[in-house]
């Protein structure tokens, strides 16, 4: 059974107990649960990348990714990461559910890192799978941007 963007977005919204969108396409939804704010960012090809942004009690932004970080979703990821580094004292990007990362994703990470540096806030990567970690090491991103084995370690470092 194929699911279109609206069905995917509706399922994602319901899983976070937020109101689903009325139309397909990119959208943001917010919920306040006493812990923080969650935003779902619908990607250009929603079956390929889900971006969820939450804010911790200390104001740190946690951007969780699921799927493939490639050209189709990189512009939206760029927007979310720049918004995070502009509004939070620190940002952690959770790669735990990412199976693929291409050069457009690498460029987004470097751009967000530079924006964080210029603002004087921190930017960290967390929990990359083996294939993604291999790419990060191959191009030297792991030497530029701190990368941690778990989200918890990235948040407390």
mmCIF file with all atom_site columns, C-alpha atoms in Angstrom:
data_model
loop_
_atom_site.group_PDB
_atom_site.id
_atom_site.type_symbol
_atom_site.label_atom_id
_atom_site.label_alt_id
_atom_site.label_comp_id
_atom_site.label_asym_id
_atom_site.label_entity_id
_atom_site.label_seq_id
_atom_site.pdbx_PDB_ins_code
_atom_site.Cartn_x
_atom_site.Cartn_y
_atom_site.Cartn_z
_atom_site.occupancy
_atom_site.B_iso_or_equiv
_atom_site.pdbx_formal_charge
_atom_site.auth_seq_id
_atom_site.auth_comp_id
_atom_site.auth_asym_id
_atom_site.auth_atom_id
_atom_site.pdbx_PDB_model_num
ATOM 1   C CA . UNK A 1 1   ? 0.000  0.000  0.000  1.00 0.00 ? 1   UNK A CA 1
ATOM 2   C CA . UNK A 1 2   ? 1.439  3.353  -1.067 1.00 0.00 ? 2   UNK A CA 1
ATOM 3   C CA . UNK A 1 3   ? 0.990  6.311  1.198  1.00 0.00 ? 3   UNK A CA 1
ATOM 4   C CA . UNK A 1 4   ? 0.999  9.817  -0.151 1.00 0.00 ? 4   UNK A CA 1
ATOM 5   C CA . UNK A 1 5   ? 2.354  12.897 1.606  1.00 0.00 ? 5   UNK A CA 1
ATOM 6   C CA . UNK A 1 6   ? -0.880 13.641 3.439  1.00 0.00 ? 6   UNK A CA 1
ATOM 7   C CA . UNK A 1 7   ? -1.211 10.091 4.808  1.00 0.00 ? 7   UNK A CA 1
ATOM 8   C CA . UNK A 1 8   ? 2.428  10.126 5.916  1.00 0.00 ? 8   UNK A CA 1
ATOM 9   C CA . UNK A 1 9   ? 2.059  13.542 7.535  1.00 0.00 ? 9   UNK A CA 1
ATOM 10  C CA . UNK A 1 10  ? -1.153 12.531 9.269  1.00 0.00 ? 10  UNK A CA 1
ATOM 11  C CA . UNK A 1 11  ? 0.484  9.412  10.748 1.00 0.00 ? 11  UNK A CA 1
ATOM 12  C CA . UNK A 1 12  ? 3.518  11.424 11.890 1.00 0.00 ? 12  UNK A CA 1
ATOM 13  C CA . UNK A 1 13  ? 1.343  14.080 13.510 1.00 0.00 ? 13  UNK A CA 1
ATOM 14  C CA . UNK A 1 14  ? -0.826 11.508 15.291 1.00 0.00 ? 14  UNK A CA 1
ATOM 15  C CA . UNK A 1 15  ? 2.262  9.726  16.626 1.00 0.00 ? 15  UNK A CA 1
ATOM 16  C CA . UNK A 1 16  ? 3.244  12.979 18.348 1.00 0.00 ? 16  UNK A CA 1
ATOM 17  C CA . UNK A 1 17  ? -0.315 13.728 19.519 1.00 0.00 ? 17  UNK A CA 1
ATOM 18  C CA . UNK A 1 18  ? -0.615 16.869 17.413 1.00 0.00 ? 18  UNK A CA 1
ATOM 19  C CA . UNK A 1 19  ? -3.189 18.063 14.940 1.00 0.00 ? 19  UNK A CA 1
ATOM 20  C CA . UNK A 1 20  ? -2.480 16.647 11.462 1.00 0.00 ? 20  UNK A CA 1
ATOM 21  C CA . UNK A 1 21  ? -2.176 19.000 8.490  1.00 0.00 ? 21  UNK A CA 1
ATOM 22  C CA . UNK A 1 22  ? -5.181 19.594 6.247  1.00 0.00 ? 22  UNK A CA 1
ATOM 23  C CA . UNK A 1 23  ? -3.128 19.708 3.049  1.00 0.00 ? 23  UNK A CA 1
ATOM 24  C CA . UNK A 1 24  ? -0.158 17.832 1.676  1.00 0.00 ? 24  UNK A CA 1
ATOM 25  C CA . UNK A 1 25  ? 3.260  19.428 1.443  1.00 0.00 ? 25  UNK A CA 1
ATOM 26  C CA . UNK A 1 26  ? 5.631  21.067 3.839  1.00 0.00 ? 26  UNK A CA 1
ATOM 27  C CA . UNK A 1 27  ? 4.204  22.124 7.175  1.00 0.00 ? 27  UNK A CA 1
ATOM 28  C CA . UNK A 1 28  ? 5.157  22.627 10.769 1.00 0.00 ? 28  UNK A CA 1
ATOM 29  C CA . UNK A 1 29  ? 3.108  21.463 13.728 1.00 0.00 ? 29  UNK A CA 1
ATOM 30  C CA . UNK A 1 30  ? 3.695  22.395 17.341 1.00 0.00 ? 30  UNK A CA 1
ATOM 31  C CA . UNK A 1 31  ? 2.786  20.764 20.594 1.00 0.00 ? 31  UNK A CA 1
ATOM 32  C CA . UNK A 1 32  ? 3.545  21.781 24.148 1.00 0.00 ? 32  UNK A CA 1
ATOM 33  C CA . UNK A 1 33  ? 3.773  18.819 26.460 1.00 0.00 ? 33  UNK A CA 1
ATOM 34  C CA . UNK A 1 34  ? 5.428  20.394 29.467 1.00 0.00 ? 34  UNK A CA 1
ATOM 35  C CA . UNK A 1 35  ? 8.837  19.177 28.311 1.00 0.00 ? 35  UNK A CA 1
ATOM 36  C CA . UNK A 1 36  ? 9.340  21.211 25.164 1.00 0.00 ? 36  UNK A CA 1
ATOM 37  C CA . UNK A 1 37  ? 8.098  22.080 21.744 1.00 0.00 ? 37  UNK A CA 1
ATOM 38  C CA . UNK A 1 38  ? 8.068  19.598 18.873 1.00 0.00 ? 38  UNK A CA 1
ATOM 39  C CA . UNK A 1 39  ? 7.952  20.554 15.241 1.00 0.00 ? 39  UNK A CA 1
ATOM 40  C CA . UNK A 1 40  ? 7.507  18.184 12.337 1.00 0.00 ? 40  UNK A CA 1
ATOM 41  C CA . UNK A 1 41  ? 8.965  19.427 9.122  1.00 0.00 ? 41  UNK A CA 1
ATOM 42  C CA . UNK A 1 42  ? 7.528  17.677 6.060  1.00 0.00 ? 42  UNK A CA 1
ATOM 43  C CA . UNK A 1 43  ? 10.229 17.124 3.453  1.00 0.00 ? 43  UNK A CA 1
ATOM 44  C CA . UNK A 1 44  ? 10.006 17.517 -0.306 1.00 0.00 ? 44  UNK A CA 1
ATOM 45  C CA . UNK A 1 45  ? 9.838  13.727 -0.546 1.00 0.00 ? 45  UNK A CA 1
ATOM 46  C CA . UNK A 1 46  ? 8.313  12.792 2.814  1.00 0.00 ? 46  UNK A CA 1
ATOM 47  C CA . UNK A 1 47  ? 8.922  9.082  2.444  1.00 0.00 ? 47  UNK A CA 1
ATOM 48  C CA . UNK A 1 48  ? 12.661 9.779  2.428  1.00 0.00 ? 48  UNK A CA 1
ATOM 49  C CA . UNK A 1 49  ? 13.323 12.228 5.278  1.00 0.00 ? 49  UNK A CA 1
ATOM 50  C CA . UNK A 1 50  ? 11.482 13.118 8.464  1.00 0.00 ? 50  UNK A CA 1
ATOM 51  C CA . UNK A 1 51  ? 12.832 16.039 10.484 1.00 0.00 ? 51  UNK A CA 1
ATOM 52  C CA . UNK A 1 52  ? 11.632 16.429 14.076 1.00 0.00 ? 52  UNK A CA 1
ATOM 53  C CA . UNK A 1 53  ? 12.808 19.346 16.189 1.00 0.00 ? 53  UNK A CA 1
ATOM 54  C CA . UNK A 1 54  ? 12.333 19.381 19.954 1.00 0.00 ? 54  UNK A CA 1
ATOM 55  C CA . UNK A 1 55  ? 13.560 21.784 22.604 1.00 0.00 ? 55  UNK A CA 1
ATOM 56  C CA . UNK A 1 56  ? 14.953 20.497 25.883 1.00 0.00 ? 56  UNK A CA 1
ATOM 57  C CA . UNK A 1 57  ? 14.280 22.056 29.255 1.00 0.00 ? 57  UNK A CA 1
ATOM 58  C CA . UNK A 1 58  ? 17.554 23.974 28.946 1.00 0.00 ? 58  UNK A CA 1
ATOM 59  C CA . UNK A 1 59  ? 16.565 25.410 25.586 1.00 0.00 ? 59  UNK A CA 1
ATOM 60  C CA . UNK A 1 60  ? 18.857 23.126 23.589 1.00 0.00 ? 60  UNK A CA 1
ATOM 61  C CA . UNK A 1 61  ? 17.480 22.165 20.201 1.00 0.00 ? 61  UNK A CA 1
ATOM 62  C CA . UNK A 1 62  ? 17.411 18.456 19.310 1.00 0.00 ? 62  UNK A CA 1
ATOM 63  C CA . UNK A 1 63  ? 16.899 17.817 15.598 1.00 0.00 ? 63  UNK A CA 1
ATOM 64  C CA . UNK A 1 64  ? 16.108 14.141 14.973 1.00 0.00 ? 64  UNK A CA 1
ATOM 65  C CA . UNK A 1 65  ? 16.341 12.802 11.444 1.00 0.00 ? 65  UNK A CA 1
ATOM 66  C CA . UNK A 1 66  ? 14.878 9.648  9.989  1.00 0.00 ? 66  UNK A CA 1
ATOM 67  C CA . UNK A 1 67  ? 15.455 8.398  6.464  1.00 0.00 ? 67  UNK A CA 1
ATOM 68  C CA . UNK A 1 68  ? 17.868 9.647  3.805  1.00 0.00 ? 68  UNK A CA 1
ATOM 69  C CA . UNK A 1 69  ? 19.650 12.985 3.930  1.00 0.00 ? 69  UNK A CA 1
ATOM 70  C CA . UNK A 1 70  ? 20.084 13.859 0.259  1.00 0.00 ? 70  UNK A CA 1
ATOM 71  C CA . UNK A 1 71  ? 19.384 16.640 -2.226 1.00 0.00 ? 71  UNK A CA 1
ATOM 72  C CA . UNK A 1 72  ? 15.602 16.185 -1.968 1.00 0.00 ? 72  UNK A CA 1
ATOM 73  C CA . UNK A 1 73  ? 15.449 17.114 1.710  1.00 0.00 ? 73  UNK A CA 1
ATOM 74  C CA . UNK A 1 74  ? 18.634 19.113 2.220  1.00 0.00 ? 74  UNK A CA 1
ATOM 75  C CA . UNK A 1 75  ? 17.117 22.581 1.693  1.00 0.00 ? 75  UNK A CA 1
ATOM 76  C CA . UNK A 1 76  ? 14.473 21.924 4.323  1.00 0.00 ? 76  UNK A CA 1
ATOM 77  C CA . UNK A 1 77  ? 17.073 20.481 6.706  1.00 0.00 ? 77  UNK A CA 1
ATOM 78  C CA . UNK A 1 78  ? 19.178 23.589 6.129  1.00 0.00 ? 78  UNK A CA 1
ATOM 79  C CA . UNK A 1 79  ? 16.248 25.821 7.141  1.00 0.00 ? 79  UNK A CA 1
ATOM 80  C CA . UNK A 1 80  ? 15.546 23.805 10.293 1.00 0.00 ? 80  UNK A CA 1
ATOM 81  C CA . UNK A 1 81  ? 19.197 23.727 11.384 1.00 0.00 ? 81  UNK A CA 1
ATOM 82  C CA . UNK A 1 82  ? 19.715 27.446 10.788 1.00 0.00 ? 82  UNK A CA 1
ATOM 83  C CA . UNK A 1 83  ? 16.558 28.224 12.768 1.00 0.00 ? 83  UNK A CA 1
ATOM 84  C CA . UNK A 1 84  ? 17.891 26.016 15.561 1.00 0.00 ? 84  UNK A CA 1
ATOM 85  C CA . UNK A 1 85  ? 21.305 27.651 15.788 1.00 0.00 ? 85  UNK A CA 1
ATOM 86  C CA . UNK A 1 86  ? 19.686 31.105 15.639 1.00 0.00 ? 86  UNK A CA 1
ATOM 87  C CA . UNK A 1 87  ? 17.319 30.412 18.526 1.00 0.00 ? 87  UNK A CA 1
ATOM 88  C CA . UNK A 1 88  ? 19.047 27.932 20.851 1.00 0.00 ? 88  UNK A CA 1
ATOM 89  C CA . UNK A 1 89  ? 22.226 27.909 22.964 1.00 0.00 ? 89  UNK A CA 1
ATOM 90  C CA . UNK A 1 90  ? 23.136 24.596 21.332 1.00 0.00 ? 90  UNK A CA 1
ATOM 91  C CA . UNK A 1 91  ? 21.914 22.126 18.728 1.00 0.00 ? 91  UNK A CA 1
ATOM 92  C CA . UNK A 1 92  ? 22.247 18.342 18.563 1.00 0.00 ? 92  UNK A CA 1
ATOM 93  C CA . UNK A 1 93  ? 21.479 16.526 15.311 1.00 0.00 ? 93  UNK A CA 1
ATOM 94  C CA . UNK A 1 94  ? 20.400 12.920 15.934 1.00 0.00 ? 94  UNK A CA 1
ATOM 95  C CA . UNK A 1 95  ? 21.431 10.656 13.040 1.00 0.00 ? 95  UNK A CA 1
ATOM 96  C CA . UNK A 1 96  ? 20.276 7.438  14.728 1.00 0.00 ? 96  UNK A CA 1
ATOM 97  C CA . UNK A 1 97  ? 17.628 6.719  12.076 1.00 0.00 ? 97  UNK A CA 1
ATOM 98  C CA . UNK A 1 98  ? 19.561 7.951  9.023  1.00 0.00 ? 98  UNK A CA 1
ATOM 99  C CA . UNK A 1 99  ? 20.726 5.324  6.566  1.00 0.00 ? 99  UNK A CA 1
ATOM 100 C CA . UNK A 1 100 ? 22.177 7.587  3.877  1.00 0.00 ? 100 UNK A CA 1
ATOM 101 C CA . UNK A 1 101 ? 24.007 10.929 3.771  1.00 0.00 ? 101 UNK A CA 1
ATOM 102 C CA . UNK A 1 102 ? 25.220 12.575 0.560  1.00 0.00 ? 102 UNK A CA 1
ATOM 103 C CA . UNK A 1 103 ? 27.302 15.662 -0.238 1.00 0.00 ? 103 UNK A CA 1
ATOM 104 C CA . UNK A 1 104 ? 24.316 18.007 -0.066 1.00 0.00 ? 104 UNK A CA 1
ATOM 105 C CA . UNK A 1 105 ? 23.743 16.851 3.518  1.00 0.00 ? 105 UNK A CA 1
ATOM 106 C CA . UNK A 1 106 ? 27.426 17.344 4.321  1.00 0.00 ? 106 UNK A CA 1
ATOM 107 C CA . UNK A 1 107 ? 27.211 20.906 2.983  1.00 0.00 ? 107 UNK A CA 1
ATOM 108 C CA . UNK A 1 108 ? 24.145 21.586 5.152  1.00 0.00 ? 108 UNK A CA 1
ATOM 109 C CA . UNK A 1 109 ? 25.990 20.363 8.262  1.00 0.00 ? 109 UNK A CA 1
ATOM 110 C CA . UNK A 1 110 ? 29.033 22.518 7.527  1.00 0.00 ? 110 UNK A CA 1
ATOM 111 C CA . UNK A 1 111 ? 26.839 25.565 6.872  1.00 0.00 ? 111 UNK A CA 1
ATOM 112 C CA . UNK A 1 112 ? 24.943 25.050 10.141 1.00 0.00 ? 112 UNK A CA 1
ATOM 113 C CA . UNK A 1 113 ? 28.217 24.540 12.023 1.00 0.00 ? 113 UNK A CA 1
ATOM 114 C CA . UNK A 1 114 ? 29.593 27.813 10.640 1.00 0.00 ? 114 UNK A CA 1
ATOM 115 C CA . UNK A 1 115 ? 26.381 29.647 11.554 1.00 0.00 ? 115 UNK A CA 1
ATOM 116 C CA . UNK A 1 116 ? 26.610 28.257 15.096 1.00 0.00 ? 116 UNK A CA 1
ATOM 117 C CA . UNK A 1 117 ? 30.248 29.317 15.401 1.00 0.00 ? 117 UNK A CA 1
ATOM 118 C CA . UNK A 1 118 ? 29.493 32.846 14.193 1.00 0.00 ? 118 UNK A CA 1
ATOM 119 C CA . UNK A 1 119 ? 26.699 33.113 16.763 1.00 0.00 ? 119 UNK A CA 1
ATOM 120 C CA . UNK A 1 120 ? 28.833 31.637 19.567 1.00 0.00 ? 120 UNK A CA 1
ATOM 121 C CA . UNK A 1 121 ? 26.649 28.580 20.185 1.00 0.00 ? 121 UNK A CA 1
ATOM 122 C CA . UNK A 1 122 ? 27.519 24.905 19.914 1.00 0.00 ? 122 UNK A CA 1
ATOM 123 C CA . UNK A 1 123 ? 26.527 22.389 17.233 1.00 0.00 ? 123 UNK A CA 1
ATOM 124 C CA . UNK A 1 124 ? 26.961 18.615 17.658 1.00 0.00 ? 124 UNK A CA 1
ATOM 125 C CA . UNK A 1 125 ? 26.156 15.404 15.801 1.00 0.00 ? 125 UNK A CA 1
ATOM 126 C CA . UNK A 1 126 ? 24.923 12.280 17.563 1.00 0.00 ? 126 UNK A CA 1
ATOM 127 C CA . UNK A 1 127 ? 24.379 8.569  17.057 1.00 0.00 ? 127 UNK A CA 1
ATOM 128 C CA . UNK A 1 128 ? 25.368 8.111  13.403 1.00 0.00 ? 128 UNK A CA 1
ATOM 129 C CA . UNK A 1 129 ? 24.954 4.622  11.976 1.00 0.00 ? 129 UNK A CA 1
ATOM 130 C CA . UNK A 1 130 ? 28.058 2.942  10.542 1.00 0.00 ? 130 UNK A CA 1
ATOM 131 C CA . UNK A 1 131 ? 27.451 4.025  6.926  1.00 0.00 ? 131 UNK A CA 1
ATOM 132 C CA . UNK A 1 132 ? 26.827 7.649  7.904  1.00 0.00 ? 132 UNK A CA 1
ATOM 133 C CA . UNK A 1 133 ? 29.766 7.699  10.323 1.00 0.00 ? 133 UNK A CA 1
ATOM 134 C CA . UNK A 1 134 ? 31.998 6.370  7.544  1.00 0.00 ? 134 UNK A CA 1
ATOM 135 C CA . UNK A 1 135 ? 30.955 9.265  5.274  1.00 0.00 ? 135 UNK A CA 1
ATOM 136 C CA . UNK A 1 136 ? 31.515 11.797 8.054  1.00 0.00 ? 136 UNK A CA 1
ATOM 137 C CA . UNK A 1 137 ? 35.015 10.427 8.648  1.00 0.00 ? 137 UNK A CA 1
ATOM 138 C CA . UNK A 1 138 ? 35.859 10.132 4.954  1.00 0.00 ? 138 UNK A CA 1
ATOM 139 C CA . UNK A 1 139 ? 35.199 13.812 4.251  1.00 0.00 ? 139 UNK A CA 1
ATOM 140 C CA . UNK A 1 140 ? 36.596 15.024 7.589  1.00 0.00 ? 140 UNK A CA 1
ATOM 141 C CA . UNK A 1 141 ? 33.367 16.373 9.072  1.00 0.00 ? 141 UNK A CA 1
ATOM 142 C CA . UNK A 1 142 ? 34.032 14.460 12.291 1.00 0.00 ? 142 UNK A CA 1
ATOM 143 C CA . UNK A 1 143 ? 37.166 16.582 12.774 1.00 0.00 ? 143 UNK A CA 1
ATOM 144 C CA . UNK A 1 144 ? 35.220 19.812 12.224 1.00 0.00 ? 144 UNK A CA 1
ATOM 145 C CA . UNK A 1 145 ? 31.963 19.086 14.071 1.00 0.00 ? 145 UNK A CA 1
ATOM 146 C CA . UNK A 1 146 ? 31.926 17.171 17.376 1.00 0.00 ? 146 UNK A CA 1
ATOM 147 C CA . UNK A 1 147 ? 30.253 13.790 16.905 1.00 0.00 ? 147 UNK A CA 1
ATOM 148 C CA . UNK A 1 148 ? 29.056 11.598 19.782 1.00 0.00 ? 148 UNK A CA 1
ATOM 149 C CA . UNK A 1 149 ? 27.936 7.953  19.910 1.00 0.00 ? 149 UNK A CA 1
ATOM 150 C CA . UNK A 1 150 ? 24.608 8.829  21.569 1.00 0.00 ? 150 UNK A CA 1
ATOM 151 C CA . UNK A 1 151 ? 22.203 11.733 21.881 1.00 0.00 ? 151 UNK A CA 1
ATOM 152 C CA . UNK A 1 152 ? 22.586 11.681 25.656 1.00 0.00 ? 152 UNK A CA 1
ATOM 153 C CA . UNK A 1 153 ? 26.373 12.096 25.384 1.00 0.00 ? 153 UNK A CA 1
ATOM 154 C CA . UNK A 1 154 ? 25.988 14.923 22.874 1.00 0.00 ? 154 UNK A CA 1
ATOM 155 C CA . UNK A 1 155 ? 23.516 16.738 25.120 1.00 0.00 ? 155 UNK A CA 1
ATOM 156 C CA . UNK A 1 156 ? 25.701 16.462 28.233 1.00 0.00 ? 156 UNK A CA 1
ATOM 157 C CA . UNK A 1 157 ? 29.134 17.038 26.692 1.00 0.00 ? 157 UNK A CA 1
#
